[in-house]
Short mmCIF file of C-alpha atoms in Angstrom, two decimals:
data_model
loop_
_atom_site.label_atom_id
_atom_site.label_comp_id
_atom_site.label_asym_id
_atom_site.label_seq_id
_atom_site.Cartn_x
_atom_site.Cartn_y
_atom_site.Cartn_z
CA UNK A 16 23.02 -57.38 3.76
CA UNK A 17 20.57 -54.87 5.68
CA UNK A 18 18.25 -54.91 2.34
CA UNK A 19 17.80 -59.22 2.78
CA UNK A 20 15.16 -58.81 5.63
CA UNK A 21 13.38 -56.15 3.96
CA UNK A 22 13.20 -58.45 0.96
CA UNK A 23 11.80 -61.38 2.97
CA UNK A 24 8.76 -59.39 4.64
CA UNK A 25 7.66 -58.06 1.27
CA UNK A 26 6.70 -61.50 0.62
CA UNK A 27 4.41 -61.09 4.02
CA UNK A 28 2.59 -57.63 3.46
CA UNK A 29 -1.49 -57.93 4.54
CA UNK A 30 -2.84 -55.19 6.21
CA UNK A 31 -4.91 -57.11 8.83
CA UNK A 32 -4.93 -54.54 11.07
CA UNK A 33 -5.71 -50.55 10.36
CA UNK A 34 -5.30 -48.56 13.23
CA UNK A 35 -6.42 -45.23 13.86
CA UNK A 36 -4.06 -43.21 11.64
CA UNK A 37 -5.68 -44.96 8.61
CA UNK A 38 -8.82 -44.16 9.74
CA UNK A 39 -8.62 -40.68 10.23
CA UNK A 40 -6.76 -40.09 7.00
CA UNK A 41 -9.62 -41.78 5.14
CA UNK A 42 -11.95 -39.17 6.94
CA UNK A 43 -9.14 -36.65 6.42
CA UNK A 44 -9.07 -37.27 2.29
CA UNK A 45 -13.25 -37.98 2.59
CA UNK A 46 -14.38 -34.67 4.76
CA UNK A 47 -11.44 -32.42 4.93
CA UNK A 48 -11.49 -32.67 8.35
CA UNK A 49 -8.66 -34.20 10.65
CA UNK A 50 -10.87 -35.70 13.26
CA UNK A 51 -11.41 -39.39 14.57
CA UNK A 52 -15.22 -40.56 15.73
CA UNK A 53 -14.83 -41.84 18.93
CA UNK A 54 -17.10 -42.71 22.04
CA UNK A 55 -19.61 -41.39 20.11
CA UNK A 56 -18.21 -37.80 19.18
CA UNK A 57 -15.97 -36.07 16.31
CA UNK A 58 -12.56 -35.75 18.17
CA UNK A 59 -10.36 -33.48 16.33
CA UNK A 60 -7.11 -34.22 18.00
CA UNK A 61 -7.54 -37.33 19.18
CA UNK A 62 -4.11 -38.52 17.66
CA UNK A 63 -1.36 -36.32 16.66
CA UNK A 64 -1.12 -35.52 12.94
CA UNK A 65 2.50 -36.23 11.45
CA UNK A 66 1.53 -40.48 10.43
CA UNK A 67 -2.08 -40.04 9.54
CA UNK A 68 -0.55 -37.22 6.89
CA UNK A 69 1.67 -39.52 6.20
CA UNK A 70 -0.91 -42.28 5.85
CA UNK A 71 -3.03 -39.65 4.00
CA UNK A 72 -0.23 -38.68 1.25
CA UNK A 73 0.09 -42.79 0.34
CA UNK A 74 -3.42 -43.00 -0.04
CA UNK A 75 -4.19 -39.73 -2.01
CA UNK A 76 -1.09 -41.08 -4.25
CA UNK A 77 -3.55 -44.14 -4.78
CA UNK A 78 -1.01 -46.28 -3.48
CA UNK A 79 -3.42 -47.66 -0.86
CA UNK A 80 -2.27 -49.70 2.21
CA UNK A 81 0.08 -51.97 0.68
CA UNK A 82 2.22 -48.28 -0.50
CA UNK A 83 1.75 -47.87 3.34
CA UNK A 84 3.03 -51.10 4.33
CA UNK A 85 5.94 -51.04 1.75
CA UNK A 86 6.84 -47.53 3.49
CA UNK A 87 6.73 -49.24 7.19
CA UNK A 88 8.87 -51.73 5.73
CA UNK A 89 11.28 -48.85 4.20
CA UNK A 90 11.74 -47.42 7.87
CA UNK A 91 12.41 -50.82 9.77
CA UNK A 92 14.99 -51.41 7.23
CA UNK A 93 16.31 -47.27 7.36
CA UNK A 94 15.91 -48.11 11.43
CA UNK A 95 18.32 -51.48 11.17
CA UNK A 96 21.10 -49.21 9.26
CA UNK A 97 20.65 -46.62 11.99
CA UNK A 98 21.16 -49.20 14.88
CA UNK A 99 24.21 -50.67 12.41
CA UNK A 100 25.72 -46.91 13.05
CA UNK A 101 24.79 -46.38 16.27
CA UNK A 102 26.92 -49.52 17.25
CA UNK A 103 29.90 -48.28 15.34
CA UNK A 104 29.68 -44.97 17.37
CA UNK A 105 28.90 -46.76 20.80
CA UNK A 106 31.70 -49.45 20.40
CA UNK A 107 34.22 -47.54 18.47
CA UNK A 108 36.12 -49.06 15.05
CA UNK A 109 37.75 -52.28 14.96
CA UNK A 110 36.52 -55.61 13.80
CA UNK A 111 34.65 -56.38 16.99
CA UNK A 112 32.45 -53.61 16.88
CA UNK A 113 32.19 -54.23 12.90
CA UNK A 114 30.66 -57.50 14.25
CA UNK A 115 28.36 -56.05 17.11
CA UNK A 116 26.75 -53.53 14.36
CA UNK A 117 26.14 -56.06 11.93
CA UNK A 118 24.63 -58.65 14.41
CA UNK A 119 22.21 -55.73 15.91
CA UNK A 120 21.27 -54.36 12.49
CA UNK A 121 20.34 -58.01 11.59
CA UNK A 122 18.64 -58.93 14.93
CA UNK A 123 16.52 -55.62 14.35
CA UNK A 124 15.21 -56.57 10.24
CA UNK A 125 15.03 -59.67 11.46
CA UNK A 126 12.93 -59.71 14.09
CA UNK A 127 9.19 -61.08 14.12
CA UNK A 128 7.92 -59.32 17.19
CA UNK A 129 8.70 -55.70 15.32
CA UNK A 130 8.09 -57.36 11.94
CA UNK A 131 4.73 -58.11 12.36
CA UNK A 132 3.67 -54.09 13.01
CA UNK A 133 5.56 -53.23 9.61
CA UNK A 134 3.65 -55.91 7.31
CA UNK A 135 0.66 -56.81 8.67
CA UNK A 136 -1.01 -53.00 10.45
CA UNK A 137 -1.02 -49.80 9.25
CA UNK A 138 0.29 -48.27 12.29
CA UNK A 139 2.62 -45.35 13.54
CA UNK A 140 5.26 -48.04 15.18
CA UNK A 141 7.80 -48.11 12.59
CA UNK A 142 7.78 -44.52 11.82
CA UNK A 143 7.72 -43.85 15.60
CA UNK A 144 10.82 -46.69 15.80
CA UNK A 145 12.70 -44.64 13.08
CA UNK A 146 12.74 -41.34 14.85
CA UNK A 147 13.76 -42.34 18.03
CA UNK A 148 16.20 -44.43 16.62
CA UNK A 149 17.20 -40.74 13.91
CA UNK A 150 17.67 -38.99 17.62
CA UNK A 151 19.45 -41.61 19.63
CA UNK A 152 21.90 -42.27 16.99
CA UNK A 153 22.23 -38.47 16.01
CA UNK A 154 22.96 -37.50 19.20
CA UNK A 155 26.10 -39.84 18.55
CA UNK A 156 27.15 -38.06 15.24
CA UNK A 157 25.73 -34.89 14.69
CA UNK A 158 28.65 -32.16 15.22
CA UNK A 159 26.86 -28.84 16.53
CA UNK A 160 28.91 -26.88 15.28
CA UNK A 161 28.06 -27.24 12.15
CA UNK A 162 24.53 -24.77 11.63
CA UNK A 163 23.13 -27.42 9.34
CA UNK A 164 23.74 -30.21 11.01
CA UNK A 165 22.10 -28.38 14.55
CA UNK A 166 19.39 -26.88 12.57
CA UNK A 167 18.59 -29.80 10.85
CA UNK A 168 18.75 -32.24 13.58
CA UNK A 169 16.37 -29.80 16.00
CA UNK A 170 13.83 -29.70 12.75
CA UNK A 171 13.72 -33.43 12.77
CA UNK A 172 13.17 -33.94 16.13
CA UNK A 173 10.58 -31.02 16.30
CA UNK A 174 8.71 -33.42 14.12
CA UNK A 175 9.42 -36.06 16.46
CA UNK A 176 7.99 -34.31 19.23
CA UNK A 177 4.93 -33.37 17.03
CA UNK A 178 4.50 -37.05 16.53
CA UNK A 179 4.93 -38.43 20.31
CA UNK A 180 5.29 -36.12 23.08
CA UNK A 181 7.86 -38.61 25.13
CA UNK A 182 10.03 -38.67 22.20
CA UNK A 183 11.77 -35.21 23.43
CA UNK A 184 13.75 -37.80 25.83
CA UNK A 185 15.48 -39.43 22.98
CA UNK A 186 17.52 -36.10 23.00
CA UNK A 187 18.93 -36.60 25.99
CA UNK A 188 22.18 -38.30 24.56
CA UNK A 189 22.75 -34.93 22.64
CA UNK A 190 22.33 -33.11 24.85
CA UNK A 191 24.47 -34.54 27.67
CA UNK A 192 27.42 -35.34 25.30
CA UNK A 193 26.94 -31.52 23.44
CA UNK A 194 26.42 -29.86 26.99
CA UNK A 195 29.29 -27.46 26.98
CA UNK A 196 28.74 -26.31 23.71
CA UNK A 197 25.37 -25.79 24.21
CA UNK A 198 26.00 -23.96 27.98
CA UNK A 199 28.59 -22.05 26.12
CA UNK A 200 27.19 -18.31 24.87
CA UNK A 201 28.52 -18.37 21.40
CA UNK A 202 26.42 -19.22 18.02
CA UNK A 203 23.26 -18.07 19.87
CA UNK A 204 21.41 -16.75 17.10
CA UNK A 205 22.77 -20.53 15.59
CA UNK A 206 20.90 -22.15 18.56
CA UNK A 207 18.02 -19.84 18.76
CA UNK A 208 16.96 -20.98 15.22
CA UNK A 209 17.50 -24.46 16.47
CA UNK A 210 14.99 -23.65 19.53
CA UNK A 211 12.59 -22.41 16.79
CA UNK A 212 12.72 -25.33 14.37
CA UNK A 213 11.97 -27.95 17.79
CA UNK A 214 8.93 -26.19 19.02
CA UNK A 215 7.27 -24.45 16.01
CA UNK A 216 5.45 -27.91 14.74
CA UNK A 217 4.07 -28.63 18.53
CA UNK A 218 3.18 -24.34 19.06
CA UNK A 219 1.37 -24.97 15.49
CA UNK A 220 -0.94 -27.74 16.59
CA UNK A 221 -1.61 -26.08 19.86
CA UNK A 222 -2.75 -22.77 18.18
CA UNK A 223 -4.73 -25.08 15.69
CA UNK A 224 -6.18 -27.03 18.50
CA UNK A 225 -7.23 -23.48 20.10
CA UNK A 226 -9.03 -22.74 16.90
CA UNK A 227 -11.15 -26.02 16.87
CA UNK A 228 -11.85 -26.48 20.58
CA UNK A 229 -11.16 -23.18 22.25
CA UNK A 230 -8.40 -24.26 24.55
CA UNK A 231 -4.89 -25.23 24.68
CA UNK A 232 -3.97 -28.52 24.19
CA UNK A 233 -1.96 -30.71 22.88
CA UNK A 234 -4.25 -34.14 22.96
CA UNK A 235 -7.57 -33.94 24.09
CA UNK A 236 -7.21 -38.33 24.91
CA UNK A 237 -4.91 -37.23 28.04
CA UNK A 238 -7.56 -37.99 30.66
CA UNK A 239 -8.41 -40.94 28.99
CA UNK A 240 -4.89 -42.44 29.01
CA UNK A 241 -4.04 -41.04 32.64
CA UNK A 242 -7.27 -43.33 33.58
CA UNK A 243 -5.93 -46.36 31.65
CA UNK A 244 -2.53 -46.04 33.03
CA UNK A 245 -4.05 -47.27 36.23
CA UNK A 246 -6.58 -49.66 35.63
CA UNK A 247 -5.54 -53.25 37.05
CA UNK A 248 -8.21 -55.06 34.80
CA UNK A 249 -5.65 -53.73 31.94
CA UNK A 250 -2.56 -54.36 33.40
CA UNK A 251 -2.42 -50.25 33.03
CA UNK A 252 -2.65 -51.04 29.23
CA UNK A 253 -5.85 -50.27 27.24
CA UNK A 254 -6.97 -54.41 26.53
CA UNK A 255 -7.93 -56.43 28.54
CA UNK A 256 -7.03 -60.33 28.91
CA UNK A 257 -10.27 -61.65 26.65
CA UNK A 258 -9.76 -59.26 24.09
CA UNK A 259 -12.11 -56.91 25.07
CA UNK A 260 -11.13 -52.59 25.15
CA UNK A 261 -10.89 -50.66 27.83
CA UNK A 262 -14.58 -49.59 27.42
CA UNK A 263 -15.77 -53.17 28.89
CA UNK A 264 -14.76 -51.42 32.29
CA UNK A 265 -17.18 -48.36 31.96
CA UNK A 266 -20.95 -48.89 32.34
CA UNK A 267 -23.91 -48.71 29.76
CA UNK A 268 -25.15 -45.11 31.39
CA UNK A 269 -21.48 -43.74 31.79
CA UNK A 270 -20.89 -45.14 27.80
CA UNK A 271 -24.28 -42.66 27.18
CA UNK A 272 -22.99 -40.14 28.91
CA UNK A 273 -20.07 -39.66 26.99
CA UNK A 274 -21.42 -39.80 24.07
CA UNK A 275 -23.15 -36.31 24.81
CA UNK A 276 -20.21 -34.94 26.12
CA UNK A 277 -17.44 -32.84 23.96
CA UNK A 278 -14.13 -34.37 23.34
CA UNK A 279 -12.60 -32.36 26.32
CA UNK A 280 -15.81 -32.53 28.19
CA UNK A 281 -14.68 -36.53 27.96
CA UNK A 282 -11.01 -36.04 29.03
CA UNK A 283 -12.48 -34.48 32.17
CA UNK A 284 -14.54 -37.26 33.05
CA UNK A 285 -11.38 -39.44 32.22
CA UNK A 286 -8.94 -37.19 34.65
CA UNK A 287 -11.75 -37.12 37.32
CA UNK A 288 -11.95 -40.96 37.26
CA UNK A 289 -8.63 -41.27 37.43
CA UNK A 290 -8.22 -39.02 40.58
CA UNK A 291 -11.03 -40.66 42.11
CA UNK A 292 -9.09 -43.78 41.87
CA UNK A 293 -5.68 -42.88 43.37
CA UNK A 294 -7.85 -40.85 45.81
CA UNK A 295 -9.44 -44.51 46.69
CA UNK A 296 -6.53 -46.29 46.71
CA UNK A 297 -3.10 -43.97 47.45
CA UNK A 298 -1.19 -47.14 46.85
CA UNK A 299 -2.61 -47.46 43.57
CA UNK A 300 -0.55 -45.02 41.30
CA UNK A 301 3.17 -46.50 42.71
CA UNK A 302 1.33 -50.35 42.34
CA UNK A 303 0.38 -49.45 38.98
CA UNK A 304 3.71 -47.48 37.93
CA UNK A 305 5.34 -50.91 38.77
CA UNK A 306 3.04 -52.76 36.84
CA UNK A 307 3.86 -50.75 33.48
CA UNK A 308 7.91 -50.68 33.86
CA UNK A 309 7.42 -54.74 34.25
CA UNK A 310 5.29 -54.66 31.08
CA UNK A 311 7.89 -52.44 29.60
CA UNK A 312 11.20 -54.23 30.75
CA UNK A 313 9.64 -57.62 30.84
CA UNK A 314 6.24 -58.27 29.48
CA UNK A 315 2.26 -58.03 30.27
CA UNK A 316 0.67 -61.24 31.02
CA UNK A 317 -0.78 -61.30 27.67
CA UNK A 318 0.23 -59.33 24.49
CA UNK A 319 -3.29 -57.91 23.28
CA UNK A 320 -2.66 -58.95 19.94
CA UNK A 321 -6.21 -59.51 18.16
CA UNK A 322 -5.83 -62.86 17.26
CA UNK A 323 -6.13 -65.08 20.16
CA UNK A 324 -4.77 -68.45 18.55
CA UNK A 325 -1.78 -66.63 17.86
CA UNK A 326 -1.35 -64.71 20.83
CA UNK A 327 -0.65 -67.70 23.17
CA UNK A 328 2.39 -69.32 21.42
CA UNK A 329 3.52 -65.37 20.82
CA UNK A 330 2.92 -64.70 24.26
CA UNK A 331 5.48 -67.30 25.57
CA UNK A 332 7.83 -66.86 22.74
CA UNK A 333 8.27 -63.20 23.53
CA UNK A 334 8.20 -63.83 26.98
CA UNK A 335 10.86 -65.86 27.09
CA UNK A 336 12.83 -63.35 24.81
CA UNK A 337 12.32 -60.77 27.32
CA UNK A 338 13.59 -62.21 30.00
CA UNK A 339 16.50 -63.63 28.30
CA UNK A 340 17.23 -60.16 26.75
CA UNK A 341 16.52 -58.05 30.31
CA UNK A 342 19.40 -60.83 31.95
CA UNK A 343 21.54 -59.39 29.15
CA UNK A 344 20.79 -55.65 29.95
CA UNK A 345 21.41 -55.96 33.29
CA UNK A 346 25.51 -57.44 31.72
CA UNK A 347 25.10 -54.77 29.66
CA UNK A 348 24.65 -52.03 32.24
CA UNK A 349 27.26 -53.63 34.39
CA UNK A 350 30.11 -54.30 32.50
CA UNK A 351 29.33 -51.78 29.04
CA UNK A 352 30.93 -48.87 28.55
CA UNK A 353 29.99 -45.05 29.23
CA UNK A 354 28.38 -44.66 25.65
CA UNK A 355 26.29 -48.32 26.87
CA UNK A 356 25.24 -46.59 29.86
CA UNK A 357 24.45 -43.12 28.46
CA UNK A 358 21.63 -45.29 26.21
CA UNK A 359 20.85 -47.06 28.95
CA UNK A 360 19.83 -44.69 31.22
CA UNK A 361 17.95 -43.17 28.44
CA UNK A 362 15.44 -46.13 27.94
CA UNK A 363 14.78 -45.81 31.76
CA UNK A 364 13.65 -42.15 31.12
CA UNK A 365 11.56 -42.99 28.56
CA UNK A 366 10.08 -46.45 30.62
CA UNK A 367 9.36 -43.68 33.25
CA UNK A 368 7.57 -41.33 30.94
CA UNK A 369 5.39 -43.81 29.19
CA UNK A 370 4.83 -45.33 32.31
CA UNK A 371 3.03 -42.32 33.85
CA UNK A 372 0.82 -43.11 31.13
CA UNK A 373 -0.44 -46.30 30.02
CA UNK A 374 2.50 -48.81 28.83
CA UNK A 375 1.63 -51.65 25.34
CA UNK A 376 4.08 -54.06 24.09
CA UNK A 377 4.83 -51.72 21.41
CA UNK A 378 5.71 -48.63 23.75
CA UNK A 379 9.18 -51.05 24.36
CA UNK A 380 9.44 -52.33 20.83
CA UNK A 381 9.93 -49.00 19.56
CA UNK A 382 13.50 -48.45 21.39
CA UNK A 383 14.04 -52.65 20.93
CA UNK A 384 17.11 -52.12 18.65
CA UNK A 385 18.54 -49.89 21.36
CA UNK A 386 18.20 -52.53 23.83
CA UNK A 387 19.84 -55.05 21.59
CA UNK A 388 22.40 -53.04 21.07
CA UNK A 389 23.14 -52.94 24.78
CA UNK A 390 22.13 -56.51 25.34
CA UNK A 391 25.25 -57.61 22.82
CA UNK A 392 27.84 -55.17 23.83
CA UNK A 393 27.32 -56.06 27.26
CA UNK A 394 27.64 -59.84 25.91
CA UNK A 395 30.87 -58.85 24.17
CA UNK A 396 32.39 -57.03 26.77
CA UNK A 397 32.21 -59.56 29.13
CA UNK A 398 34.38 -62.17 26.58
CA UNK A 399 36.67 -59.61 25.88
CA UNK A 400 37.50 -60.07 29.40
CA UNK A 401 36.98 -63.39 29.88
CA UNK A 402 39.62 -63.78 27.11
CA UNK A 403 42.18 -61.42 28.74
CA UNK A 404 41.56 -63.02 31.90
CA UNK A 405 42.78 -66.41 30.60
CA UNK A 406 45.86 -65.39 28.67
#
């Protein structure tokens, strides 16, 4: 059943879009160098390196972007059976929650607004979708106990992190159901190996990132999305309404200017504007912080898809979805069950972390099957008692 929507977007597969990860593993495969040109400079950790390797390996394979594509499609339909399992653990057995999984799994392969970044750009989302989704759910099932099951987890998620910083928080349902085991002070040497394995990718691009540009860090764009993160023009995202980038808000001499500066040289200029700003306006940062978790909960006024034609009738489509789906949440929060809430309270975490930040429609669409899973359980729990009510 799970394989019928990845059968249906095959049939859809154009890479319209190629986003940065394609770019820099073309320069990757052409140079030898992981680096991205941008504002005028070589950045060499401009984006973290797990999906342009991945991006790199399809295309030194000679699969091109379509082997990509195919592979995006692969993890929505890999993320649906993870959501499908998730369910099962978060609603327990019986036929209901038979139902509930099956309805979410299909919702999630289903889907057009987290379709479209599987089939038509070559872009981290799906493979960012999948490990949050590997975490969540694992946290669920994996039995610590067990050193390969621990070990293996923590590797995967050290991968994770490696990938996209905030997805450490998708660890938090581990962690708070596992929290006397992992308080206790037995299997230590078990745990210290799991340690290891979660930080070692992360320490690794760190050290590497000391070699190239003589200090530690993990991204030297930082600055550059503190800055966006409060930008009102942007709705604290990095488009603005007409299409245009973020760079339509700098000037012609400060565009110059960065172009003779270093990649951290232009993260400084990026934090500094974006103290300046809060300095200017204290309100700003807790205006702008509300902005993002509406664009994240709800929507942004427009969806900074490229194509403008399609963007409008997307725009109100999704809109409408949102708030249809956030009326459900709030059900879901009310009347689910601890295991609803647990994930719940999780996706606020995150909201808050990529909030601080700068916040696109596909910051949310990454943990969507999550919130459909809570949107239906909530739906289901309240006719369950409807039903028990009226006999």
């Amino acid at each position: 059943m799970l394989l019928v929507p990845a059968l249906i977007k095959l049939f859809f597969l154009a890479p319209v879009d190629l986003f940065e990860a394609h770019t820099i593993a073309v320069e990757w495969l052409r140079s030898g160098e992981f680096r991205y040109h941008h504002l005028g400079v070589w950045n060499p950790n401009y984006q973290f390196p797990v999906y342009p390797a991945i991006v790199a390996g399809f295309l030194l394979a000679g699969l091109g972007v379509y082997g990509v594509l195919v592979f995006q499609v692969l993890c929505g339909t890999v993320s649906a059976w993870l959501v499908y399992r998730l369910a099962l653990e978060v609603n327990g057995e019986g036929e209901t929650s038979q139902r509930i999984a099956l309805a979410v799994a299909l919702l999630t392969g289903l889907s057009p607004f987290i379709a479209v970044y599987q089939v038509r750009m070559v872009h981290p989302f799906a493979w960012d979708m999948l490990l949050a989704l590997a975490l969540i759910t694992g946290g669920f099932v994996i039995r610590p106990a067990r050193s390969w099951q621990l070990i293996g987890f923590f590797a995967l998620a050290g991968i994770a992190l490696l990938n996209r910083s905030t997805a450490v928080l998708f660890l938090l349902p581990f962690l708070w159901m596992q929290r006397s085991f992992l308080l206790r002070m037995d299997h230590l040497p078990m745990k210290a190996i799991a340690l290891t394995v979660l930080f070692l990718p992360t320490s690794l691009w760190v050290l590497r990132n000391r070699a190239e540009l003589g200090t530690w860090s993990l991204n030297s764009a930082m600055g550059q999305n503190l800055w966006l993160g409060v930008q009102e023009a942007t709705e604290g995202t990095a488009q603005l309404a007409d299409g245009r980038n973020y760079t339509a808000l700098l000037t012609v001499a400060e565009l110059v200017e960065l172009q003779q500066r270093s990649p951290l040289e232009q993260s400084v200029f990026f934090t500094q504007r974006w103290r300046g700003s809060i300095g200017a306006d204290p309100s700003l940062w807790g205006r702008m912080m509300g902005v993002k978790l509406r664009n994240f909960w709800l929507f942004r006024a427009q969806l900074g898809m490229h194509h403008q034609g399609v963007a409008q009738w997307a725009t109100a489509l999704f809109k409408g979805y949102a708030v249809g789906l956030f009326a459900l949440l709030l059900i879901g929060a009310w009347f689910g069950n601890a295991a609803v809430r647990l994930l719940l309270s999780t996706l606020l975490l995150y909201s808050v972390a990529q909030a601080l930040f700068y916040v696109e429609t596909r910051h949310r669409l990454v943990v969507e099957p999550v919130l459909l899973l809570i949107a239906v359980s909530g739906v289901v729990a309240v006719w369950q008692r409807y039903r028990r009510s009226g006999s």
